[in-house]
Short mmCIF file of C-alpha atoms and ligand atoms in Angstrom, two decimals:
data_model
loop_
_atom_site.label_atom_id
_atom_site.label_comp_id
_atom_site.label_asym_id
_atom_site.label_seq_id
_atom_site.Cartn_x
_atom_site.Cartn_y
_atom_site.Cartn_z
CA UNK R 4 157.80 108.09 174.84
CA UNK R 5 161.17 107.12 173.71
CA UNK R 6 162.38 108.20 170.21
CA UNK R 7 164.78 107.04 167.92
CA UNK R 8 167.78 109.93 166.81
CA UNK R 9 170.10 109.02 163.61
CA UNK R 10 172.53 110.91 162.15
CA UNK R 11 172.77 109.45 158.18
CA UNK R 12 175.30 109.12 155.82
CA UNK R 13 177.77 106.78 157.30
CA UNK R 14 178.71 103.60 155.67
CA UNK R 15 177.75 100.59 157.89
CA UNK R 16 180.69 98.26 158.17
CA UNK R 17 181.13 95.28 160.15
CA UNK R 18 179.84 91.93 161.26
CA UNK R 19 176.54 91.33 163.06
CA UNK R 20 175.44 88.13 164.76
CA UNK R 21 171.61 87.58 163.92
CA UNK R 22 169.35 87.76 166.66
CA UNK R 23 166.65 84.62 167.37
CA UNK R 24 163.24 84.79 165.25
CA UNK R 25 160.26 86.64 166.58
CA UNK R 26 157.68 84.54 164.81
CA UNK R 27 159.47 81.06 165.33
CA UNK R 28 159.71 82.29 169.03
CA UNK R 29 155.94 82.96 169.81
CA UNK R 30 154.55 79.97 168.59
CA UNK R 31 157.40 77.79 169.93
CA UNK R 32 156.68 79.41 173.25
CA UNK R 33 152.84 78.58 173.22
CA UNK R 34 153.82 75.08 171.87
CA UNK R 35 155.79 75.19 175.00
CA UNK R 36 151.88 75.50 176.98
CA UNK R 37 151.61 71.53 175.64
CA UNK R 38 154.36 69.86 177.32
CA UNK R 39 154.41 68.02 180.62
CA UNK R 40 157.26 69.16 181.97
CA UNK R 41 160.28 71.69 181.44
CA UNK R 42 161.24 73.57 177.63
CA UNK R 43 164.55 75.66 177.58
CA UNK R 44 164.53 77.69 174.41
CA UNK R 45 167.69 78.99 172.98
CA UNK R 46 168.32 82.11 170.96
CA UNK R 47 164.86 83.82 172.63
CA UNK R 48 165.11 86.98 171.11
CA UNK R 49 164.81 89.93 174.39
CA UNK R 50 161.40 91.91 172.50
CA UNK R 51 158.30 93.27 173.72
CA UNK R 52 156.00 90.59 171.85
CA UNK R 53 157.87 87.72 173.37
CA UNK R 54 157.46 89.09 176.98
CA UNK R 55 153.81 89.59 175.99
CA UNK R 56 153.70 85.95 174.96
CA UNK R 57 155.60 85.21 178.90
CA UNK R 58 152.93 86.98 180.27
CA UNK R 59 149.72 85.13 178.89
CA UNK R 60 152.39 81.71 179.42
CA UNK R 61 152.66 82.67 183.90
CA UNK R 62 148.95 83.69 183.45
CA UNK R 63 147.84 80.51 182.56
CA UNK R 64 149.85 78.74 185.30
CA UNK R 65 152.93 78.18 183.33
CA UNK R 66 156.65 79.08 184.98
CA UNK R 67 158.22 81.48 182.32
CA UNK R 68 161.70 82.66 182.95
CA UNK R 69 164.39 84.52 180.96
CA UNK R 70 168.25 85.36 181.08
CA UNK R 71 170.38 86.48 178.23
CA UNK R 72 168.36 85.15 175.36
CA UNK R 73 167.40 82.14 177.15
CA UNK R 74 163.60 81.07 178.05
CA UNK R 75 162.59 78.82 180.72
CA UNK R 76 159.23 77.78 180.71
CA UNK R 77 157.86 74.67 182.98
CA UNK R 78 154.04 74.16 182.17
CA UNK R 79 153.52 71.27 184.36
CA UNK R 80 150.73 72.78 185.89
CA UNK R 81 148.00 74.68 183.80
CA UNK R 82 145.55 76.07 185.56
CA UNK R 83 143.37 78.75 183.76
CA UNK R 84 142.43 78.42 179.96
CA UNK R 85 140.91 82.10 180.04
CA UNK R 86 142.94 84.44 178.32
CA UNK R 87 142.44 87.95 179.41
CA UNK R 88 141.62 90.92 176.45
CA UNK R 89 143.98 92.63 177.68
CA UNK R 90 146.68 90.36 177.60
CA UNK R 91 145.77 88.83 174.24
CA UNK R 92 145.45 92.56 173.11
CA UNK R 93 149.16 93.19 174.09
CA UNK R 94 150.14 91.58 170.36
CA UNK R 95 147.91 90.51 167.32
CA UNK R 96 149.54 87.08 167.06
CA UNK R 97 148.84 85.92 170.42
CA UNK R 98 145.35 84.19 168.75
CA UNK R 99 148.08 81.03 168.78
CA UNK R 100 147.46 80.63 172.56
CA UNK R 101 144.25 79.02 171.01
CA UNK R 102 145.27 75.80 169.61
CA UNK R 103 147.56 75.65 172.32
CA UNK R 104 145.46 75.74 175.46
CA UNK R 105 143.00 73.01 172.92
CA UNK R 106 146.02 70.88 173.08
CA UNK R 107 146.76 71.22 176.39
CA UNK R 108 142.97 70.86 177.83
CA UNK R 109 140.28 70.57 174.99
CA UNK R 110 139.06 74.13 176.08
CA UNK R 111 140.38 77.94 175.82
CA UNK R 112 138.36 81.24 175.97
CA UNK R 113 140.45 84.08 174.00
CA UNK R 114 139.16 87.63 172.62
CA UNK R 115 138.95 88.38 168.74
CA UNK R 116 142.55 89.77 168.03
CA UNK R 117 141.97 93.35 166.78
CA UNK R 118 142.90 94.77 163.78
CA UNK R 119 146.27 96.25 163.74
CA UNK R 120 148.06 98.67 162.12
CA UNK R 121 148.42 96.20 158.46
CA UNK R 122 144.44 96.35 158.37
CA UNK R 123 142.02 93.85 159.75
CA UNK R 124 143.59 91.00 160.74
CA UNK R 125 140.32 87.79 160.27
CA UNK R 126 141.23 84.54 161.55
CA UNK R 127 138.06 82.49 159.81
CA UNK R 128 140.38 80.19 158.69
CA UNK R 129 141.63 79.20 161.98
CA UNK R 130 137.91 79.25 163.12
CA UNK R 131 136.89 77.09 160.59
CA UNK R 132 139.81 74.21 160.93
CA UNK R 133 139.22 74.18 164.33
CA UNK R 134 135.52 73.36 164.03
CA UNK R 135 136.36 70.88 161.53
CA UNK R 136 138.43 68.94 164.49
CA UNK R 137 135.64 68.87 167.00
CA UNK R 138 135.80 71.71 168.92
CA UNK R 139 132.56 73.98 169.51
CA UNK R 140 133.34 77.51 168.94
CA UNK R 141 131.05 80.40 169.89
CA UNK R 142 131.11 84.04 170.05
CA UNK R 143 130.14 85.92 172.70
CA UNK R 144 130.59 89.70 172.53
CA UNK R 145 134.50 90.19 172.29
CA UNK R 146 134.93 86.62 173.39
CA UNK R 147 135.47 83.19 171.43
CA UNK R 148 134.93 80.73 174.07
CA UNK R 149 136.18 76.63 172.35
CA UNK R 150 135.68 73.15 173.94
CA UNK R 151 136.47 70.34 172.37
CA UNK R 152 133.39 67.58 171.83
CA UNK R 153 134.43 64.63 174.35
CA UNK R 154 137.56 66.84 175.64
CA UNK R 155 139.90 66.21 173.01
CA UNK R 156 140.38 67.44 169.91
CA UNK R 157 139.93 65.23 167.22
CA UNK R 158 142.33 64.62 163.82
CA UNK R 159 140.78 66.03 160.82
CA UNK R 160 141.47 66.54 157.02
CA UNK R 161 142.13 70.42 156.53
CA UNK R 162 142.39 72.31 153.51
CA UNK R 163 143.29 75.91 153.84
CA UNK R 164 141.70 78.77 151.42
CA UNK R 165 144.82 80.46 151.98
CA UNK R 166 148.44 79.20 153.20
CA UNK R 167 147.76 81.25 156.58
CA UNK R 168 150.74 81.06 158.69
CA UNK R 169 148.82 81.83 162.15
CA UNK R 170 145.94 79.03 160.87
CA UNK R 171 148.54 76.39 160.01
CA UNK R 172 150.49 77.25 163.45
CA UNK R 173 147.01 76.89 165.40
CA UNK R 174 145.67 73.34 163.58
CA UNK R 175 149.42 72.02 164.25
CA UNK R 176 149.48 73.26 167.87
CA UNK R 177 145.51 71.71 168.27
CA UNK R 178 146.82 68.67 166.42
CA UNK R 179 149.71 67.44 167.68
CA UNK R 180 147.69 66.11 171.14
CA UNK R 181 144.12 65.67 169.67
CA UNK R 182 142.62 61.81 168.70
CA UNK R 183 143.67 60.26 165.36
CA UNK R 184 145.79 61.46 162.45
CA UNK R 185 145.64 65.62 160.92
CA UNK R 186 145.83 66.21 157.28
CA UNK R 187 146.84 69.84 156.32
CA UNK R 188 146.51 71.01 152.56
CA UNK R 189 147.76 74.26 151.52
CA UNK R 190 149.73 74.43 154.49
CA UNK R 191 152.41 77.59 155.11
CA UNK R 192 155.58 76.88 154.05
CA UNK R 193 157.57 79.80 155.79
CA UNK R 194 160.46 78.71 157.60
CA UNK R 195 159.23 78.94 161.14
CA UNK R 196 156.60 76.55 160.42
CA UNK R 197 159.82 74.06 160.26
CA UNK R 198 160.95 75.37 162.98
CA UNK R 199 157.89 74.68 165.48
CA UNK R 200 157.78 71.51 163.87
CA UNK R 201 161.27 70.83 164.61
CA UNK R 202 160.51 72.05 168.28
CA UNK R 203 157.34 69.81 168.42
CA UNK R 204 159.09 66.25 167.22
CA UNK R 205 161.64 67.57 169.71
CA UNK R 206 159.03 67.15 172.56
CA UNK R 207 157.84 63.91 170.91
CA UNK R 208 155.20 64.82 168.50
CA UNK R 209 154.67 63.24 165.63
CA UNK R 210 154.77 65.37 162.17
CA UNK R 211 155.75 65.26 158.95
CA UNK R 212 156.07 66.90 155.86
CA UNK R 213 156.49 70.67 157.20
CA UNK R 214 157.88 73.14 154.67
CA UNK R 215 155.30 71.73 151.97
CA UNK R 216 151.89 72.45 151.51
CA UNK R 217 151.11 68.93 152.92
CA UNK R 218 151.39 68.49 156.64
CA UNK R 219 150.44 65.33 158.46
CA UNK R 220 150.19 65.16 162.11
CA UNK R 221 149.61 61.85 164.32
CA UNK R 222 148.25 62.83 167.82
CA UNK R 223 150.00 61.94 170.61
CA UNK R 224 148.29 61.61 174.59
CA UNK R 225 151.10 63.91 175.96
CA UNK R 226 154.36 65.87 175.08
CA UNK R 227 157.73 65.95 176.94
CA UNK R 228 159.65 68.80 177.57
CA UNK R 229 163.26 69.36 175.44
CA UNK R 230 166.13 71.64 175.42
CA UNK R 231 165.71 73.90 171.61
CA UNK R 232 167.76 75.94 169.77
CA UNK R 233 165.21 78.84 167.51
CA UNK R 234 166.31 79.89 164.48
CA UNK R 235 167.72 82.73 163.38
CA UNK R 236 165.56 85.91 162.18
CA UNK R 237 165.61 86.00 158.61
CA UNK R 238 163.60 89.68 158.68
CA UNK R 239 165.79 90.71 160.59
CA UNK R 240 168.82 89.74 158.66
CA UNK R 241 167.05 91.73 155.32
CA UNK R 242 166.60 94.97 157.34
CA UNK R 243 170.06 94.92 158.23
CA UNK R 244 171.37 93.72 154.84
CA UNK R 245 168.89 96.67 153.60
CA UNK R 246 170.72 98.93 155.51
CA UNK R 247 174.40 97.94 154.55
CA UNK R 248 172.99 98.04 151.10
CA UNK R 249 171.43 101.54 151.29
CA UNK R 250 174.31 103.43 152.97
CA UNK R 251 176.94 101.49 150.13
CA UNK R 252 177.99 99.47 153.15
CA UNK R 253 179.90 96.36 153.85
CA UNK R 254 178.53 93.40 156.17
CA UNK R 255 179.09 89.72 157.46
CA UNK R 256 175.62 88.22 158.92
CA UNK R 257 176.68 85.41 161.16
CA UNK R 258 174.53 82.99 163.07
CA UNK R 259 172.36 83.56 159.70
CA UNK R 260 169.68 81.30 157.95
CA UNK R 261 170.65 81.07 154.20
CA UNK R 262 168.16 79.06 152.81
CA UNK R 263 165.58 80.53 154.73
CA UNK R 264 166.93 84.14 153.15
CA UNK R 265 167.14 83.13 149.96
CA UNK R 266 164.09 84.58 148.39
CA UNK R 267 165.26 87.73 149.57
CA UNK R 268 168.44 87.55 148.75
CA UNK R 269 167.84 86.88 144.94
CA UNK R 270 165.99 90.17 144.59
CA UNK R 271 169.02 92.22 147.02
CA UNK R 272 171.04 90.76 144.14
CA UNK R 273 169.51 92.93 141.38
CA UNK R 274 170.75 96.06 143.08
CA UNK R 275 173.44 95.46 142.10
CA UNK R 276 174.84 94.49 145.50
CA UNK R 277 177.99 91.62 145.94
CA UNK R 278 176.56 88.33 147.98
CA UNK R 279 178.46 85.51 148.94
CA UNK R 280 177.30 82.89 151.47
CA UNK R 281 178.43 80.26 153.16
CA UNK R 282 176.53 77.52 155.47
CA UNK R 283 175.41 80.41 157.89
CA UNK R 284 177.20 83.57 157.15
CA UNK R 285 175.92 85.66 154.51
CA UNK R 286 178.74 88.44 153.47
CA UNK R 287 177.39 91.55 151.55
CA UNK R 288 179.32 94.49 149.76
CA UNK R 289 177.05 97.33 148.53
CA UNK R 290 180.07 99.99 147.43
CA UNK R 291 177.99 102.24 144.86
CA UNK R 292 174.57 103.68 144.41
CA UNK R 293 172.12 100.67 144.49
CA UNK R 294 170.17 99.71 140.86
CA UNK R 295 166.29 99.74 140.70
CA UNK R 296 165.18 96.18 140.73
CA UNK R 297 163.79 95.16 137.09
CA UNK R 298 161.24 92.74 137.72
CA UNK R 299 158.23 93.65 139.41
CA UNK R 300 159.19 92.98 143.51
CA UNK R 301 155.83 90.83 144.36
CA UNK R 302 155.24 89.63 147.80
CA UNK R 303 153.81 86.08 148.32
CA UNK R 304 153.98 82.88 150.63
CA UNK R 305 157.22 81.54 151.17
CA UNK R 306 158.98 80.46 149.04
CA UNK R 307 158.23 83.76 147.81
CA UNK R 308 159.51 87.46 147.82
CA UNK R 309 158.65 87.96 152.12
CA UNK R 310 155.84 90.61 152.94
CA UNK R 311 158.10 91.34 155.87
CA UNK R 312 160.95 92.07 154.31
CA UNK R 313 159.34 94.80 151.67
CA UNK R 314 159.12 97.99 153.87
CA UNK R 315 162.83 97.57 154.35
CA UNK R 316 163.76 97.13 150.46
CA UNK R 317 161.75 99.73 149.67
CA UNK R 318 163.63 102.42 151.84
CA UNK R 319 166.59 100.81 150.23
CA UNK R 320 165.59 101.58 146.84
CA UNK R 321 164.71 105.10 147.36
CA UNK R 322 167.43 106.39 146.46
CA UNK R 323 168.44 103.92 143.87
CA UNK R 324 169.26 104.68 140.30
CA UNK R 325 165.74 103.90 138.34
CA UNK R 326 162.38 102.93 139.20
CA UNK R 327 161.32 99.82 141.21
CA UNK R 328 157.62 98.44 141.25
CA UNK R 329 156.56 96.61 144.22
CA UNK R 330 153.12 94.85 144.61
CA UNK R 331 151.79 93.93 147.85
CA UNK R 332 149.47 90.39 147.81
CA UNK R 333 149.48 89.34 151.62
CA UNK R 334 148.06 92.63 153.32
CA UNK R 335 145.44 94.87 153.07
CA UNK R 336 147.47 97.99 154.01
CA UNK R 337 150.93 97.45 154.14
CA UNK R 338 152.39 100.83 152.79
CA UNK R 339 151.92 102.87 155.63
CA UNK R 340 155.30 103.62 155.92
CA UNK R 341 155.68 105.51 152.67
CA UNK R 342 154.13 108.55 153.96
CA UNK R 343 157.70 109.01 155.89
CA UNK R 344 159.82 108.09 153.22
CA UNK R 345 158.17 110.84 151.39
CA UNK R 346 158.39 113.30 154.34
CA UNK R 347 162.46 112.46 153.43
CA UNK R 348 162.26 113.08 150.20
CA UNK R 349 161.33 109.78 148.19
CA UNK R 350 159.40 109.80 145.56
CA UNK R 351 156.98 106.98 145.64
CA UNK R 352 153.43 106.41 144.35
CA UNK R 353 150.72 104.04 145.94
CA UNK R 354 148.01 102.88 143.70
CA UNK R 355 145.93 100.14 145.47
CA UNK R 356 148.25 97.12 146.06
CA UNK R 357 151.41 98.63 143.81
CA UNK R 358 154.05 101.36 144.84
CA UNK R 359 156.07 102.76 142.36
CA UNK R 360 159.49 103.63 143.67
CA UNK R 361 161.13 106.49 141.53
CA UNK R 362 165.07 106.55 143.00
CA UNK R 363 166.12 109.88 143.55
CA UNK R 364 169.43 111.77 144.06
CA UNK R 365 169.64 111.45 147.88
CA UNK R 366 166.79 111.27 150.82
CA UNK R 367 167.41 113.99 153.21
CA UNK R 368 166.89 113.67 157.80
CA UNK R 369 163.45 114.44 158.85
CA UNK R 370 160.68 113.33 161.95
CA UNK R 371 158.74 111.05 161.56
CA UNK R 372 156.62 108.00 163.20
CA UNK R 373 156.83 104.49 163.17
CA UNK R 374 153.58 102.92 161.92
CA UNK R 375 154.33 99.33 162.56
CA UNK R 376 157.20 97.04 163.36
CA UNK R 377 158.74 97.01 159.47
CA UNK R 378 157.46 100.45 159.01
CA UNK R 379 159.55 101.73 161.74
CA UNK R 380 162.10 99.66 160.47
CA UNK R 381 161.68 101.14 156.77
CA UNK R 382 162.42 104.56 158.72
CA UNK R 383 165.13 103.54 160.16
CA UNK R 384 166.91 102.15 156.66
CA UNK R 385 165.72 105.70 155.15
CA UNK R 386 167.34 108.10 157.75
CA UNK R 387 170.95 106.02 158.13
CA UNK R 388 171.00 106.77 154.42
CA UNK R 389 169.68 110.52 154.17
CA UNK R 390 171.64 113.20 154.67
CA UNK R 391 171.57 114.80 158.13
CA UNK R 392 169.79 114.05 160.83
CA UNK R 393 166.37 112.32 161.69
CA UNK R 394 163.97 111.37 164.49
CA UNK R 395 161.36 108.26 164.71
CA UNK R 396 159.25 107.98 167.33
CA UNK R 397 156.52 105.40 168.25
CA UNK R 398 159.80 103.38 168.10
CA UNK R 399 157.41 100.96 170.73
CA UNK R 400 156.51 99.50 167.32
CA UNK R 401 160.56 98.08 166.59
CA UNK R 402 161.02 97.10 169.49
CA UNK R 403 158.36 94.38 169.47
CA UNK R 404 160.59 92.22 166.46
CA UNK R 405 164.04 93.84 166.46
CA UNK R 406 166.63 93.53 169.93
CA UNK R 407 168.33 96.45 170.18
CA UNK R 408 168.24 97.95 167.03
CA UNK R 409 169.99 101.01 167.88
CA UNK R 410 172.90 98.72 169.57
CA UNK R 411 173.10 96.48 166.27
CA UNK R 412 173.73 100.02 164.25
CA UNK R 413 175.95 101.63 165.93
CA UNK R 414 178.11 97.98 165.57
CA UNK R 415 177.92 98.29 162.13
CA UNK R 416 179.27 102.01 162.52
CA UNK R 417 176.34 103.89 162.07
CA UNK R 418 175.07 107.07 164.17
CA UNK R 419 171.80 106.17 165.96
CA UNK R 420 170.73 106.54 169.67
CA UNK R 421 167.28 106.02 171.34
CA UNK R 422 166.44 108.79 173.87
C1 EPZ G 527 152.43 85.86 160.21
O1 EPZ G 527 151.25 86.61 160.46
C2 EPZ G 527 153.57 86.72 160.71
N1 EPZ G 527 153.43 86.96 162.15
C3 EPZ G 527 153.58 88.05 159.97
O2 EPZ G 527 154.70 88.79 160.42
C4 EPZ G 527 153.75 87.77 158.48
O3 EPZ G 527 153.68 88.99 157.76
C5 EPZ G 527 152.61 86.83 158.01
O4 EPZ G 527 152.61 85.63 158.81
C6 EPZ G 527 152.78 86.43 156.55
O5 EPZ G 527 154.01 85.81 156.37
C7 EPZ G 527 153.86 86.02 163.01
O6 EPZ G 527 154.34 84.98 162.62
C8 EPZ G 527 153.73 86.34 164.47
P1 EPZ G 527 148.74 85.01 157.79
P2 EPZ G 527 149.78 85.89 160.28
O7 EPZ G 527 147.73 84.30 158.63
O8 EPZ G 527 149.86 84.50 160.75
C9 EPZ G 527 144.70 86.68 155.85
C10 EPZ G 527 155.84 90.68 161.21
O9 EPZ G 527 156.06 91.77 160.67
N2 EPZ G 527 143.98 85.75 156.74
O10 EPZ G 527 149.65 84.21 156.93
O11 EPZ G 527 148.77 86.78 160.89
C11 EPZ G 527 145.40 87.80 156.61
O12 EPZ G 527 144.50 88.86 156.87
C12 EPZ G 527 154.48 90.04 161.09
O13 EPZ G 527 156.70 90.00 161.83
C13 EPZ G 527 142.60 85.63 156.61
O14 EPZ G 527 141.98 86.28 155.78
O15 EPZ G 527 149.65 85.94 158.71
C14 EPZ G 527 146.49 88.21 155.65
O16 EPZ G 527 145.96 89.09 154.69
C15 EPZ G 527 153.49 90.94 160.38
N3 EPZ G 527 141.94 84.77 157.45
C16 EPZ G 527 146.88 86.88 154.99
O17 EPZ G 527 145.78 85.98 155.22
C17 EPZ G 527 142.60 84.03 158.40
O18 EPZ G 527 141.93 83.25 159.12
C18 EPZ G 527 148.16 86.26 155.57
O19 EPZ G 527 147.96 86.12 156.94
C19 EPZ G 527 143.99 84.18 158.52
C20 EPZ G 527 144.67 85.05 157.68
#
C-alpha cells in the first residue's frame, strides 16, 4: 500500500501547469461511447478513475488508447451494453455509462453505484428523467437493466429537483441521439457541463444553452467523431493555490481556467492572499499568516462556493489567524477529513452540516489516512504546512483526481515523496 511522506514547512514557490479535469474527462469519455467513428481527447488527465472509465469504454467494444495525456478512443463498433459490477464499482461516477450506452443503442444494464466514502450517493433523479424519455427501467437485485420503448430514446421536458451534475450529464448524454427535442430545467451549471457540451456540438450534436439552468437538446440519428481539447481542473488548481496559500507561498497557475475558478478565488481573497489573473494564468502571493474568512464559507451549485474545493480551504485555514465557519449543502458527510486535521493539531468543530475552524498557532506532522479524494488532498495541504514530518496513506484515494501530486509539490519546492 503506497503512502504519502512530507516533510512541512517549506514555502512552495514556482509555476505549475494545471493538469486536464477529472470530471470533464469521464463524461467526455463516455460521450465518446456515442460517436461513429474516432475521438482524440486532449489534456486526459493520467488518474485511476479515468483508466477505470477506459476499462468499462474496451469492455463494451470500444478501442481506448492513451499516451502522454492523450486518449484515443474509436467506438465504431459497440458490442455489449452490460456493464459489469465490478467494473462500474471501480468509481461511483461511472453511473454516466448509462445515458451513454441509451444513446448509443436504446438499452444498457449497469449496477446501483454504491455509496462511497461522501455518504450514499442516490441517483433517483437520473432514474426518473430517464423514464420520463421512454426508457423502461427495472431493478433487479444489484442490477438496473433500461431499454428504450421503440429503441430510441425519446426527447422529453425535464425538470430537475436538484441541479444534479451526474443527472444533467446522463439526460444530455441520453438526449443528444434520442427522437425529438430535450428540455432541461434546473440544469447544473458547473463548468464541465460546458465542457461536454462543447465536446458534444464538436461531434455534431445539437445543444444549447449549457452553463444555465435551461438546456435544450435537438436529437440527432448519429454523432461523428472530433479531435477535443478538456479543460483544465479547476479543483485541482484550488488545492494547489490552497497549498501556496497555507505554507505563505508564491505561485503562477498556467494552462488555468479563470472564470471557471472564480468562485473560489473570491473567498482565497479574504485570506488575505494577493491574486492577479490574466486570460489563463492565475498568479498568487500568500507571504504572511493567512486571515480567517469572515463570511460564512457555504458550498452550493456552481456558480457557487465548490463542494470540492472545501476540504482543501479548510486545511488552509487551520492555521489562520481567527475563526472560519464553513457549511456543507451538497453532501451528506463531507467532513471526514477533519478527524486528521485534528490528529495535527487543528482545532475544528463539526456540528451537523457546519465546521467551525478555530486557526491556531501552527499544525504540527502526524499519520494519518486519506478518506476520500479531497480528504486526502486536505491532508496533504495540512502536513506541507505543519511542522515536521507526516505520513498519509490510503493515498489510492488522490490518485483517482490528482496526476502526480507528489511530482507537482516537489515543483513548487516542497518536501513530499510517495513510497
Ligand atoms: C459530481 O458528482 C462530481 N463528480 C463531484 O466531484 C462533485 O462534488 C459533485 O458533482 C457536485 O459538484 C464528477 O463529476 C465525477 P450531484 P455527482 O449529482 O454528479 C444528490 C470530486 O471530488 N443526488 O451533483 O455525483 C447527491 O447525493 C467529486 O471530484 C440525489 O439525491 O453530484 C448529492 O448530495 C466528488 N439524487 C447532491 O445531489 C440524484 O439522483 C449533488 O450530487 C443525484 C444526486
Amino acid at each position: 500500500m503506497q503512502k504519502f511522506i512530507i516533510n512541512g514547512g517549506r514555502r512552495l514557490r514556482g509555476e505549475l501547469a494545471l493538469q486536464g479535469s477529472k470530471n470533464s474527462s469521464l463524461p467526455i469519455m463516455a460521450a465518446a461511447l456515442l460517436c461513429f467513428g474516432e475521438c482524440t481527447l486532449h489534456s486526459c488527465p493520467a488518474l485511476t478513475d479515468v483508466y477505470a472509465a477506459s476499462r468499462i469504454l474496451n469492455f463494451v467494444g470500444c478501442k481506448c488508447t492513451f499516451s502522454d495525456n492523450t486518449a484515443v478512443i474509436d467506438s465504431s463498433a459497440v458490442g455489449s451494453t452490460a456493464v459489469p459490477e465490478g467494473l462500474m464499482r471501480e468509481m461511483r461516477s461511472s453511473i454516466i455509462f448509462m445515458g451513454a450506452m441509451l444513446g448509443r443503442t436504446g438499452e444498457c444494464t449497469v449496477s446501483v453505484p454504491g455509496g462511497c466514502e461522501l455518504g450514499p450517493r442516490p441517483i433517483d433523479m437520473h432514474l426518473s428523467a430517464l423514464r420520463k424519455m421512454g426508457i423502461d427501467i427495472r431493478e433487479n437485485g444489484g442490477d438496473i437493466i433500461c431499454r428504450a420503448f421503440g429503441g430510441r430514446a425519446k426527447g422529453a421536458k425535464i425538470s430537475l429537483a436538484f441541479p444534479s451534475v451526474g443527472a444533467t450529464e446522463n439526460v444530455i448524454l441520453a438526449a443528444v441521439t434520442a427522437e425529438g427535442e430535450t428540455v432541461i430545467n434546473n440544469a447544473a451549471r458547473e463548468p464541465e457541463i460546458c465542457d461536454l457540451c462543447s465536446f458534444l456540438r464538436r461531434c455534431g450534436a445539437d445543444i444549447s444553452g449549457d452553463g444555465e439552468s435551461r438546456i435544450i437538446i435537438n436529437g440527432k440519428k448519429q454523432l461523428h467523431g472530433c479531435e477535443y481539447t478538456i479543460m483544465p481542473d479547476r479543483i485541482a488548481g484550488a488545492t494547489y493555490l490552497s497549498m501556496a496559500a497555507a505554507t505563505k507561498g508564491e505561485i503562477i497557475l498556467t494552462n488555468a481556467c479563470v472564470p471557471e475558478m472564480e468562485p473560489f478565488i473570491s473567498v482565497l481573497e479574504q485570506t488575505g492572499c494577493s491574486i492577479y489573473t490574466s486570460e489563463n494564468r492565475i498568479y498568487m502571493r500568500s507571504g504572511t499568516r493567512l486571515r480567517a474568512v469572515r463570511d460564512r464559507i457555504r458550498t452550493m451549485p456552481h456558480p457557487g462556493f465548490p463542494t470540492d474545493a472545501q476540504a482543501v480551504l479548510m486545511a488552509a485555514l487551520t492555521a489562520a489567524d481567527g475563526t472560519s465557519v464553513f457549511e456543507e449543502n451538497i453532501f451528506d458527510c463531507r467532513y471526514r477529513h477533519t478527524d486528521a486535521l485534528l490528529k495535527m493539531g487543528a482545532d475544528i468543530q463539526v456540528l451537523g452540516k457546519v465546521a467551525v475552524v478555530k486557526g491556531v498557532e501552527k499544525l504540527h506532522g502526524a499519520n494519518v489516512e486519506a478518506t476520500d479524494l479531497r480528504g486526502g488532498a486536505a491532508m496533504a495541504v495540512a502536513a506541507l504546512c505543519a511542522e515536521g514530518c507526516s505520513e498519509i496513506t490510503k493515498i489510492c484515494h488522490i490518485d483517482r483526481g490528482y496526476e502526480k501530486m507528489e511530482e507537482a509539490v516537489r515543483l513548487l519546492g516542497g518536501e513530499m515523496r510517495r513510497s
